[in-house]
PDB file of C-alpha atoms in Angstrom:
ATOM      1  CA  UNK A   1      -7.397  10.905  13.767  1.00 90.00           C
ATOM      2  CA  UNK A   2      -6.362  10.352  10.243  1.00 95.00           C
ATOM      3  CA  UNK A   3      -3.079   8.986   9.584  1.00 97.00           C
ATOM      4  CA  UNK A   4      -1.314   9.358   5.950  1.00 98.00           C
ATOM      5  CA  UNK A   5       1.097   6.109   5.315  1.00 98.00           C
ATOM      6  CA  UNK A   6       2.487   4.685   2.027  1.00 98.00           C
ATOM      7  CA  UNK A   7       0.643   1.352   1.152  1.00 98.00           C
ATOM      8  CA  UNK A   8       1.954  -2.423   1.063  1.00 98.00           C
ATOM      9  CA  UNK A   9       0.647  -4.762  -0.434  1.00 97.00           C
ATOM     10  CA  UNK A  10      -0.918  -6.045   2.804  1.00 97.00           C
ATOM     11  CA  UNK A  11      -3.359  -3.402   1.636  1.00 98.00           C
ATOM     12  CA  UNK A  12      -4.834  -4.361  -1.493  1.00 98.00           C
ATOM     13  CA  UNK A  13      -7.728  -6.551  -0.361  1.00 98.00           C
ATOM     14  CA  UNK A  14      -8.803  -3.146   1.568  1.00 97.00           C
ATOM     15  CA  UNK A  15      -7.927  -0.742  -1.404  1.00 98.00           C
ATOM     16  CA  UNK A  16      -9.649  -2.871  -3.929  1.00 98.00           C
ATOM     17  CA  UNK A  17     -13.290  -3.372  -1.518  1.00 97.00           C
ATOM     18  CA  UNK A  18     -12.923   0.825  -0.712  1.00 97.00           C
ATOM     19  CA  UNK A  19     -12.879   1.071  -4.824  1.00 97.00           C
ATOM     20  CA  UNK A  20     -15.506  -1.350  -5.672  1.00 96.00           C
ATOM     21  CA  UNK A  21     -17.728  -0.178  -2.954  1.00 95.00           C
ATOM     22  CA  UNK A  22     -17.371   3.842  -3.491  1.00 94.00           C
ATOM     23  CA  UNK A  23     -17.779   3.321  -6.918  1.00 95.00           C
ATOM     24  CA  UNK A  24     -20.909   1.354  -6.354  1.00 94.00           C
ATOM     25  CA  UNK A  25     -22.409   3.953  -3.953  1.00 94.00           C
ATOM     26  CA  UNK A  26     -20.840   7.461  -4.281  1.00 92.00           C
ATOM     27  CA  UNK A  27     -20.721   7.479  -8.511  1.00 88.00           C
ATOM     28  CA  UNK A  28     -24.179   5.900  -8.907  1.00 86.00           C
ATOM     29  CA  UNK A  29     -25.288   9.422  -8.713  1.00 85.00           C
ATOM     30  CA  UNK A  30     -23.675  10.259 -12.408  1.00 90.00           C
ATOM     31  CA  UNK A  31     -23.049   6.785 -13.899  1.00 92.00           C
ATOM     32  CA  UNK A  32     -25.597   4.602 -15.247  1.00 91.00           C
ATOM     33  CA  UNK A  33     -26.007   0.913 -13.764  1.00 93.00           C
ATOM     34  CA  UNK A  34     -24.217  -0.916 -16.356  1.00 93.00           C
ATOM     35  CA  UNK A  35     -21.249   1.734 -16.190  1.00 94.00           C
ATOM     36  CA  UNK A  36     -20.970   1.464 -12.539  1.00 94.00           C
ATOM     37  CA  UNK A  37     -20.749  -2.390 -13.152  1.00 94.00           C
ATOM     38  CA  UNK A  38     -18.271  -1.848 -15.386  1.00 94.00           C
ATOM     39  CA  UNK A  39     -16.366   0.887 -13.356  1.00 94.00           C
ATOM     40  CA  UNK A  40     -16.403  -1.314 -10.307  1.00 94.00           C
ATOM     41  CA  UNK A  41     -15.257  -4.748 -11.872  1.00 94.00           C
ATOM     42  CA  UNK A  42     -11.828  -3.097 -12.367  1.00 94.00           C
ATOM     43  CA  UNK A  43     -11.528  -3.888  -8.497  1.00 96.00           C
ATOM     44  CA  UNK A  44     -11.338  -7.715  -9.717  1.00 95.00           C
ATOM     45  CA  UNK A  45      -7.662  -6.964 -11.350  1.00 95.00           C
ATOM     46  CA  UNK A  46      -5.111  -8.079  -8.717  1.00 95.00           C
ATOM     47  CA  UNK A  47      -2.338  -7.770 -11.099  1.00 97.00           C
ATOM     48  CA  UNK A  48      -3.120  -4.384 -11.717  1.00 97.00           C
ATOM     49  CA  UNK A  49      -3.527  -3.431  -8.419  1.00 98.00           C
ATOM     50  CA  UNK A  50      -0.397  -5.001  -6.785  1.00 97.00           C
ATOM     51  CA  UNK A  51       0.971  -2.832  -9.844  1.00 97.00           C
ATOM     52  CA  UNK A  52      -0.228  -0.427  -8.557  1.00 97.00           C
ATOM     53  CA  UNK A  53       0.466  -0.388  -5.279  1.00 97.00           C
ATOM     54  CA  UNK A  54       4.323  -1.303  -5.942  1.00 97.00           C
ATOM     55  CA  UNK A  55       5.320   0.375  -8.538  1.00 97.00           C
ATOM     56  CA  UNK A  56       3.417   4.351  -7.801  1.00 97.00           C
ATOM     57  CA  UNK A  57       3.617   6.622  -5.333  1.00 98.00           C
ATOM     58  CA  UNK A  58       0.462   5.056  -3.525  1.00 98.00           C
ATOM     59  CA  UNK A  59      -0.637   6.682  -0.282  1.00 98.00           C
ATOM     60  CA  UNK A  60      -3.688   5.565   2.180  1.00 98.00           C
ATOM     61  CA  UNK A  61      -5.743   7.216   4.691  1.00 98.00           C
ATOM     62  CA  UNK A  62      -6.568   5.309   7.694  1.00 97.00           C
ATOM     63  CA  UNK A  63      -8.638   5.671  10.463  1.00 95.00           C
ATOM     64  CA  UNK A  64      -8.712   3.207  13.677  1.00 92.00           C
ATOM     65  CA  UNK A  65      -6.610   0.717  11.572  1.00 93.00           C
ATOM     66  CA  UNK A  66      -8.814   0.775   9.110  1.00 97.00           C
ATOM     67  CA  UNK A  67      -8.156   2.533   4.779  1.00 98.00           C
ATOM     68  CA  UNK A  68     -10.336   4.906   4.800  1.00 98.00           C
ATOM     69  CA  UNK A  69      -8.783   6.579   1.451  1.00 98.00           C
ATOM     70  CA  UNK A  70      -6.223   6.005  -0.758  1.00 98.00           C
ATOM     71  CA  UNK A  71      -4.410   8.376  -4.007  1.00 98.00           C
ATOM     72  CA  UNK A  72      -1.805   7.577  -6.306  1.00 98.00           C
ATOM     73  CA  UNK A  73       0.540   9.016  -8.929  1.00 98.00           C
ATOM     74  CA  UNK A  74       1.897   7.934 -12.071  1.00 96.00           C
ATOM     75  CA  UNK A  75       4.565   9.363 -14.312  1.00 95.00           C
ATOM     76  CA  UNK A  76       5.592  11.608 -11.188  1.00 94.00           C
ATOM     77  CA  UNK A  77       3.064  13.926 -11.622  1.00 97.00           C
ATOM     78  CA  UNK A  78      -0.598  12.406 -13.027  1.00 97.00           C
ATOM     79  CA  UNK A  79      -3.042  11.662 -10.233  1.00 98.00           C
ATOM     80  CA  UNK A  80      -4.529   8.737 -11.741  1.00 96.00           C
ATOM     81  CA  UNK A  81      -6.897   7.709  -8.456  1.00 96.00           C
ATOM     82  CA  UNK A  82      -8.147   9.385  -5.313  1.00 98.00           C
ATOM     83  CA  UNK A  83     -10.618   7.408  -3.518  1.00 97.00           C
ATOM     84  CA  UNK A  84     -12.616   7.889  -0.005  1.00 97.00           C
ATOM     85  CA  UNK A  85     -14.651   5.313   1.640  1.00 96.00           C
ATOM     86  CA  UNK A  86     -18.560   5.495   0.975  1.00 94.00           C
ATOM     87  CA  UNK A  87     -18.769   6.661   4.970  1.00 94.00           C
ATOM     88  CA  UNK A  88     -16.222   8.749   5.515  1.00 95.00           C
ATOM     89  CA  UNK A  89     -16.938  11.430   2.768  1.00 94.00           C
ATOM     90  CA  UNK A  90     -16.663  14.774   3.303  1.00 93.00           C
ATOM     91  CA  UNK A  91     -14.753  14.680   6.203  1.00 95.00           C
ATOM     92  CA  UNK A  92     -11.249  15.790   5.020  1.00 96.00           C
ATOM     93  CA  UNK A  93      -9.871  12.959   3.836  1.00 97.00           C
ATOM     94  CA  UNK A  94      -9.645  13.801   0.142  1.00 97.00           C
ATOM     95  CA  UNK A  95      -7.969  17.306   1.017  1.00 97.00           C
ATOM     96  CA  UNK A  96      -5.586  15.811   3.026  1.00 98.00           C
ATOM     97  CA  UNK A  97      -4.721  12.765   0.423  1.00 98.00           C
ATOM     98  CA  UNK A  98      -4.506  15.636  -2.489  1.00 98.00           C
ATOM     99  CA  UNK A  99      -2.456  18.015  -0.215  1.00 98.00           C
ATOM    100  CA  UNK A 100       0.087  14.830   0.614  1.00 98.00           C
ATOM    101  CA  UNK A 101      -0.132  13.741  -3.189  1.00 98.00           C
ATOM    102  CA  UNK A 102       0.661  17.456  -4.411  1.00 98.00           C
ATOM    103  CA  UNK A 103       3.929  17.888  -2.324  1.00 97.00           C
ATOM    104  CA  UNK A 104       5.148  14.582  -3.521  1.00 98.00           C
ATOM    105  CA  UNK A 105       4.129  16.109  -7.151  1.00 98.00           C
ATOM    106  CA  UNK A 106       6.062  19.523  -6.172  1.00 98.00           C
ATOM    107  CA  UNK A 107       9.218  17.256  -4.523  1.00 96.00           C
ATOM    108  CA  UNK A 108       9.292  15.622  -7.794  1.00 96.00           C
ATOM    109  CA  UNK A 109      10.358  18.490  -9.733  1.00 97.00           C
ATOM    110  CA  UNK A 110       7.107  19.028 -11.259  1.00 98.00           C
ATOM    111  CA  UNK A 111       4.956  22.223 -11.574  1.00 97.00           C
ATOM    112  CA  UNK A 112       1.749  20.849 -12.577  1.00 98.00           C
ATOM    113  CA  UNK A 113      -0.578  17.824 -11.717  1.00 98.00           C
ATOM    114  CA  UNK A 114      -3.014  16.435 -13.662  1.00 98.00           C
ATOM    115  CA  UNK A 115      -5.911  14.086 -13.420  1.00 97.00           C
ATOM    116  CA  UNK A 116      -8.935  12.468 -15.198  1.00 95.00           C
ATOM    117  CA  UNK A 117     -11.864  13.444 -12.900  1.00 95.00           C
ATOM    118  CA  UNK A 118     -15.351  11.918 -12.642  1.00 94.00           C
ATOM    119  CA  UNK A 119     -18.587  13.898 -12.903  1.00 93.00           C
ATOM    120  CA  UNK A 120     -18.971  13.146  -8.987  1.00 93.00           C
ATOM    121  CA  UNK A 121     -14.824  14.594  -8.743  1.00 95.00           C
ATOM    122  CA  UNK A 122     -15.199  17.426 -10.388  1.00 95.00           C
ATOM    123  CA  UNK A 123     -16.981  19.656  -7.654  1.00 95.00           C
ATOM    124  CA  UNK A 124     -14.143  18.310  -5.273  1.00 96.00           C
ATOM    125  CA  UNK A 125     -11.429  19.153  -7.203  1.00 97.00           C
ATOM    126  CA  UNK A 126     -12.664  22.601  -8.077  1.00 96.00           C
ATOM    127  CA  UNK A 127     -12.540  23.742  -4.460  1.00 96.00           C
ATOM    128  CA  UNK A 128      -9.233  22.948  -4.957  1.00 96.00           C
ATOM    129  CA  UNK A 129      -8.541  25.385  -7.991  1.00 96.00           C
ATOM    130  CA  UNK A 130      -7.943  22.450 -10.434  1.00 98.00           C
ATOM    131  CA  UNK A 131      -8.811  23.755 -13.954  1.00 97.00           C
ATOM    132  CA  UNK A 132     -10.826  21.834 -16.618  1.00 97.00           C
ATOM    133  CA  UNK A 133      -8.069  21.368 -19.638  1.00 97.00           C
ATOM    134  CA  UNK A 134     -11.496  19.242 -21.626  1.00 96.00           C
ATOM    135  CA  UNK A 135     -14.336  17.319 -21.358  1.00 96.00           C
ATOM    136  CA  UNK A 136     -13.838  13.963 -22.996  1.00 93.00           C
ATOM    137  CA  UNK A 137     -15.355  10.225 -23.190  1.00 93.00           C
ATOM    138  CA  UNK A 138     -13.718   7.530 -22.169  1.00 88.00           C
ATOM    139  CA  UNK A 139     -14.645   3.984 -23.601  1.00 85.00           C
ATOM    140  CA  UNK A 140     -14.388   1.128 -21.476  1.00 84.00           C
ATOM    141  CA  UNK A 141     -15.384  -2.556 -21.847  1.00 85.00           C
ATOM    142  CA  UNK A 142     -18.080  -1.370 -23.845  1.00 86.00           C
ATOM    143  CA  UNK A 143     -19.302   1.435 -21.470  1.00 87.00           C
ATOM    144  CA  UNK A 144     -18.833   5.177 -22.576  1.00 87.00           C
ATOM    145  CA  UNK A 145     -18.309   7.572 -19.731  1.00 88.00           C
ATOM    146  CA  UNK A 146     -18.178  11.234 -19.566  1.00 89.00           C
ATOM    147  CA  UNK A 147     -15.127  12.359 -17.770  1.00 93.00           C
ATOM    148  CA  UNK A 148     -12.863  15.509 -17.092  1.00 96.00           C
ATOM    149  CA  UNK A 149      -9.072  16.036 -17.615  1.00 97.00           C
ATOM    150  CA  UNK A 150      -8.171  18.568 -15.269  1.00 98.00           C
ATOM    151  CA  UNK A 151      -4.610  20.442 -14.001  1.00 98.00           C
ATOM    152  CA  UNK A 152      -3.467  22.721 -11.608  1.00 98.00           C
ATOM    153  CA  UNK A 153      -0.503  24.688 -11.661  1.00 97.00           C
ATOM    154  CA  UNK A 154       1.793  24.269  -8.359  1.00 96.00           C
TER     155      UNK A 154
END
């Protein structure tokens, strides 16, 4: 049984260790080693996080008390992460987080979401009818990684 909650900030040593570690082993399919090292250290930002965490719409998935998933919105309508534990993929858990995420977008006022999508997203989120607005690179600490802004009209 998955449960849908807001997150607190009891949360973030659980939302930080589901990012590192889905990064490390989900996205190491499309991401060289040194960008997944890069990728992942962005777990190490506390401030960011607790950011995060307080200041978004920022929803997890749990399962047996435990975050098994976790999306959040910026600017009322951007998804700007969607995340599900290394073993729990592909078990509904994304669908459910987007479907949760998109009301809240819809609630909002707004008739579109948007995203930046991984290579490893962007098979998800085209089941889901998002659209590919561009292919782009983003640059981060040095690391260049190919990436996808995508939308979908609500």
């Amino acid at each position: 049984m998955i449960e849908i909650r807001e997150a607190v900030i009891n949360d973030l040593p659980e939302i930080t260790s589901l990012f590192r570690n889905t990064i490390l082993h989900i996205n190491s399919k499309h991401y060289t080693e040194n960008q997944i090292a890069v990728w992942a250290s962005g777990a190490d930002n506390e401030k960011k996080w607790t950011a995060r965490i307080t200041k978004n719409y920022f929803i997890v998935a749990e399962a047996n008390n435990t975050i098994v998933g976790f999306a959040y919105l910026t600017q009322g309508n951007y998804l700007d992460g969607l995340f599900v534990h290394k073993d729990y993929q592909r078990q509904g858990i994304g669908a459910k987080l987007l479907r949760v995420i998109e009301s809240q977008v819809i609630m909002a006022g707004f008739k579109e979401i948007k995203s930046d999508v991984s290579k490893t997203a962007l098979p998800f989120f085209d089941d889901y009818y998002y659209e590919v607005e561009k292919k782009q690179m983003k640059h981060l600490k040095g690391e260049v990684f190919e990436n996808y802004i995508i939308y979908r009209t609500l």
